[in-house]
Tab-separated table of N, CA and C in Angstrom:
chain	number	residue	atom	x	y	z
A	16	UNK	N	-68.462	-14.129	61.210
A	16	UNK	CA	-67.516	-15.203	61.434
A	16	UNK	C	-66.178	-14.630	61.862
A	17	UNK	N	-66.264	-13.793	62.867
A	17	UNK	CA	-65.096	-13.190	63.492
A	17	UNK	C	-64.326	-12.267	62.559
A	18	UNK	N	-65.043	-11.602	61.664
A	18	UNK	CA	-64.398	-10.624	60.802
A	18	UNK	C	-65.375	-9.496	60.497
A	19	UNK	N	-64.823	-8.376	60.155
A	19	UNK	CA	-65.663	-7.215	59.838
A	19	UNK	C	-66.430	-7.463	58.547
A	20	UNK	N	-67.572	-6.827	58.450
A	20	UNK	CA	-68.417	-6.992	57.278
A	20	UNK	C	-69.083	-5.659	56.979
A	21	UNK	N	-69.192	-5.341	55.699
A	21	UNK	CA	-69.851	-4.116	55.293
A	21	UNK	C	-70.737	-4.430	54.098
A	22	UNK	N	-71.950	-3.922	54.126
A	22	UNK	CA	-72.890	-4.096	53.023
A	22	UNK	C	-73.282	-2.712	52.530
A	23	UNK	N	-73.133	-2.484	51.235
A	23	UNK	CA	-73.544	-1.222	50.635
A	23	UNK	C	-74.769	-1.493	49.786
A	24	UNK	N	-75.769	-0.638	49.904
A	24	UNK	CA	-76.972	-0.803	49.094
A	24	UNK	C	-77.519	0.561	48.731
A	25	UNK	N	-78.384	0.551	47.765
A	25	UNK	CA	-79.049	1.778	47.348
A	25	UNK	C	-80.542	1.513	47.419
A	26	UNK	N	-81.262	2.444	47.998
A	26	UNK	CA	-82.706	2.265	48.156
A	26	UNK	C	-83.413	3.564	47.782
A	27	UNK	N	-84.658	3.404	47.409
A	27	UNK	CA	-85.435	4.579	47.006
A	27	UNK	C	-86.136	5.244	48.188
A	28	UNK	N	-86.121	4.596	49.344
A	28	UNK	CA	-86.754	5.184	50.526
A	28	UNK	C	-86.076	4.663	51.784
A	29	UNK	N	-86.308	5.353	52.879
A	29	UNK	CA	-85.771	4.914	54.162
A	29	UNK	C	-86.337	3.547	54.548
A	30	UNK	N	-87.618	3.337	54.284
A	30	UNK	CA	-88.256	2.052	54.610
A	30	UNK	C	-87.619	0.917	53.810
A	31	UNK	N	-87.354	1.156	52.542
A	31	UNK	CA	-86.716	0.125	51.723
A	31	UNK	C	-85.287	-0.136	52.198
A	32	UNK	N	-84.575	0.910	52.571
A	32	UNK	CA	-83.211	0.753	53.084
A	32	UNK	C	-83.216	-0.080	54.361
A	33	UNK	N	-84.164	0.167	55.242
A	33	UNK	CA	-84.275	-0.603	56.477
A	33	UNK	C	-84.580	-2.064	56.173
A	34	UNK	N	-85.492	-2.304	55.240
A	34	UNK	CA	-85.836	-3.676	54.863
A	34	UNK	C	-84.619	-4.403	54.293
A	35	UNK	N	-83.868	-3.745	53.407
A	35	UNK	CA	-82.674	-4.362	52.833
A	35	UNK	C	-81.631	-4.653	53.902
A	36	UNK	N	-81.480	-3.737	54.844
A	36	UNK	CA	-80.530	-3.928	55.934
A	36	UNK	C	-80.927	-5.123	56.793
A	37	UNK	N	-82.204	-5.230	57.096
A	37	UNK	CA	-82.682	-6.354	57.900
A	37	UNK	C	-82.502	-7.684	57.179
A	38	UNK	N	-82.751	-7.716	55.873
A	38	UNK	CA	-82.548	-8.938	55.087
A	38	UNK	C	-81.077	-9.346	55.072
A	39	UNK	N	-80.196	-8.372	54.865
A	39	UNK	CA	-78.762	-8.663	54.841
A	39	UNK	C	-78.280	-9.163	56.198
A	40	UNK	N	-78.744	-8.528	57.271
A	40	UNK	CA	-78.342	-8.944	58.622
A	40	UNK	C	-78.859	-10.346	58.932
A	41	UNK	N	-80.074	-10.635	58.552
A	41	UNK	CA	-80.642	-11.963	58.804
A	41	UNK	C	-79.846	-13.040	58.071
A	42	UNK	N	-79.454	-12.758	56.848
A	42	UNK	CA	-78.667	-13.738	56.084
A	42	UNK	C	-77.273	-13.911	56.685
A	43	UNK	N	-76.659	-12.814	57.104
A	43	UNK	CA	-75.343	-12.907	57.741
A	43	UNK	C	-75.416	-13.745	59.013
A	44	UNK	N	-76.442	-13.549	59.832
A	44	UNK	CA	-76.594	-14.338	61.061
A	44	UNK	C	-76.899	-15.796	60.753
A	45	UNK	N	-77.682	-16.059	59.678
A	45	UNK	CA	-77.971	-17.442	59.293
A	45	UNK	C	-76.674	-18.167	58.938
A	46	UNK	N	-75.844	-17.500	58.150
A	46	UNK	CA	-74.563	-18.093	57.747
A	46	UNK	C	-73.661	-18.276	58.956
A	47	UNK	N	-73.619	-17.282	59.833
A	47	UNK	CA	-72.812	-17.382	61.053
A	47	UNK	C	-73.242	-18.586	61.893
A	48	UNK	N	-74.541	-18.735	62.087
A	48	UNK	CA	-75.045	-19.861	62.882
A	48	UNK	C	-74.700	-21.201	62.242
A	49	UNK	N	-74.797	-21.272	60.933
A	49	UNK	CA	-74.601	-22.548	60.241
A	49	UNK	C	-73.132	-22.937	60.091
A	50	UNK	N	-72.278	-21.974	59.841
A	50	UNK	CA	-70.899	-22.298	59.483
A	50	UNK	C	-69.824	-21.794	60.449
A	51	UNK	N	-70.210	-21.204	61.559
A	51	UNK	CA	-69.213	-20.701	62.499
A	51	UNK	C	-68.393	-21.839	63.099
A	52	UNK	N	-67.100	-21.638	63.165
A	52	UNK	CA	-66.234	-22.642	63.789
A	52	UNK	C	-66.240	-22.518	65.307
A	53	UNK	N	-66.916	-21.517	65.818
A	53	UNK	CA	-66.963	-21.282	67.257
A	53	UNK	C	-68.184	-21.921	67.923
A	54	UNK	N	-69.026	-22.581	67.156
A	54	UNK	CA	-70.232	-23.202	67.703
A	54	UNK	C	-70.076	-24.713	67.725
A	55	UNK	N	-70.739	-25.344	68.663
A	55	UNK	CA	-70.657	-26.808	68.751
A	55	UNK	C	-71.946	-27.483	68.289
A	56	UNK	N	-72.831	-26.706	67.679
A	56	UNK	CA	-74.122	-27.256	67.274
A	56	UNK	C	-74.390	-27.103	65.771
A	57	UNK	N	-73.322	-27.140	64.971
A	57	UNK	CA	-73.543	-26.961	63.541
A	57	UNK	C	-72.704	-27.953	62.719
A	58	UNK	N	-72.819	-27.835	61.418
A	58	UNK	CA	-72.166	-28.780	60.501
A	58	UNK	C	-70.647	-28.686	60.570
A	59	UNK	N	-70.114	-27.520	60.781
A	59	UNK	CA	-68.658	-27.383	60.861
A	59	UNK	C	-68.120	-28.181	62.038
A	60	UNK	N	-68.788	-28.093	63.158
A	60	UNK	CA	-68.361	-28.864	64.334
A	60	UNK	C	-68.474	-30.366	64.053
A	61	UNK	N	-69.561	-30.783	63.407
A	61	UNK	CA	-69.721	-32.212	63.104
A	61	UNK	C	-68.612	-32.703	62.182
A	62	UNK	N	-68.269	-31.921	61.173
A	62	UNK	CA	-67.188	-32.315	60.259
A	62	UNK	C	-65.865	-32.379	61.010
A	63	UNK	N	-65.574	-31.346	61.784
A	63	UNK	CA	-64.305	-31.294	62.514
A	63	UNK	C	-64.194	-32.372	63.581
A	64	UNK	N	-65.328	-32.802	64.113
A	64	UNK	CA	-65.328	-33.824	65.163
A	64	UNK	C	-65.416	-35.241	64.614
A	65	UNK	N	-65.554	-35.390	63.306
A	65	UNK	CA	-65.757	-36.712	62.703
A	65	UNK	C	-64.459	-37.512	62.611
A	66	UNK	N	-63.337	-36.879	62.922
A	66	UNK	CA	-62.048	-37.578	62.913
A	66	UNK	C	-61.767	-38.255	61.570
A	67	UNK	N	-62.146	-37.554	60.485
A	67	UNK	CA	-61.871	-38.070	59.144
A	67	UNK	C	-62.940	-38.983	58.584
A	68	UNK	N	-63.921	-39.350	59.384
A	68	UNK	CA	-64.996	-40.224	58.904
A	68	UNK	C	-65.925	-39.424	57.983
A	69	UNK	N	-66.532	-40.091	57.006
A	69	UNK	CA	-67.490	-39.399	56.137
A	69	UNK	C	-68.604	-38.769	56.970
A	70	UNK	N	-69.013	-37.586	56.561
A	70	UNK	CA	-70.063	-36.857	57.264
A	70	UNK	C	-71.104	-36.412	56.264
A	71	UNK	N	-72.352	-36.755	56.513
A	71	UNK	CA	-73.437	-36.336	55.624
A	71	UNK	C	-73.685	-34.847	55.811
A	72	UNK	N	-73.761	-34.124	54.695
A	72	UNK	CA	-74.010	-32.684	54.743
A	72	UNK	C	-75.210	-32.343	53.860
A	73	UNK	N	-75.790	-31.186	54.111
A	73	UNK	CA	-76.915	-30.724	53.300
A	73	UNK	C	-76.392	-30.167	51.975
A	74	UNK	N	-77.305	-29.866	51.070
A	74	UNK	CA	-76.930	-29.426	49.723
A	74	UNK	C	-76.131	-28.128	49.732
A	75	UNK	N	-76.527	-27.165	50.567
A	75	UNK	CA	-75.799	-25.899	50.617
A	75	UNK	C	-74.351	-26.114	51.046
A	76	UNK	N	-74.135	-26.924	52.061
A	76	UNK	CA	-72.784	-27.205	52.542
A	76	UNK	C	-71.990	-27.960	51.487
A	77	UNK	N	-72.619	-28.907	50.813
A	77	UNK	CA	-71.934	-29.656	49.753
A	77	UNK	C	-71.488	-28.721	48.636
A	78	UNK	N	-72.355	-27.803	48.238
A	78	UNK	CA	-71.975	-26.843	47.182
A	78	UNK	C	-70.831	-25.952	47.642
A	79	UNK	N	-70.862	-25.537	48.893
A	79	UNK	CA	-69.795	-24.707	49.432
A	79	UNK	C	-68.462	-25.453	49.438
A	80	UNK	N	-68.483	-26.706	49.861
A	80	UNK	CA	-67.263	-27.514	49.876
A	80	UNK	C	-66.763	-27.778	48.458
A	81	UNK	N	-67.669	-28.031	47.519
A	81	UNK	CA	-67.274	-28.214	46.125
A	81	UNK	C	-66.634	-26.941	45.574
A	82	UNK	N	-67.208	-25.792	45.892
A	82	UNK	CA	-66.651	-24.519	45.432
A	82	UNK	C	-65.271	-24.289	46.033
A	83	UNK	N	-65.120	-24.581	47.313
A	83	UNK	CA	-63.808	-24.435	47.973
A	83	UNK	C	-62.783	-25.337	47.321
A	84	UNK	N	-63.191	-26.549	46.973
A	84	UNK	CA	-62.285	-27.490	46.301
A	84	UNK	C	-61.869	-26.953	44.931
A	85	UNK	N	-62.816	-26.373	44.218
A	85	UNK	CA	-62.509	-25.785	42.901
A	85	UNK	C	-61.511	-24.641	43.048
A	86	UNK	N	-61.706	-23.806	44.052
A	86	UNK	CA	-60.800	-22.675	44.261
A	86	UNK	C	-59.415	-23.143	44.668
A	87	UNK	N	-59.358	-24.234	45.413
A	87	UNK	CA	-58.068	-24.738	45.881
A	87	UNK	C	-57.276	-25.230	44.687
């Protein structure tokens, strides 16, 4: 999401390290696709384009927004 990212892990083998790296990268790309403000095909764009109107979101997005509200 337009920022640097680093993942540190410990593995017992090169194969396990590769698997962990692939899992972490896949999750990072999933989050990027879902929540990037630079895309016009995701929930962030729908919320931003709703002009203040209520927008139905999935459970993951609702939990994220609730957590952000708690932190605020």
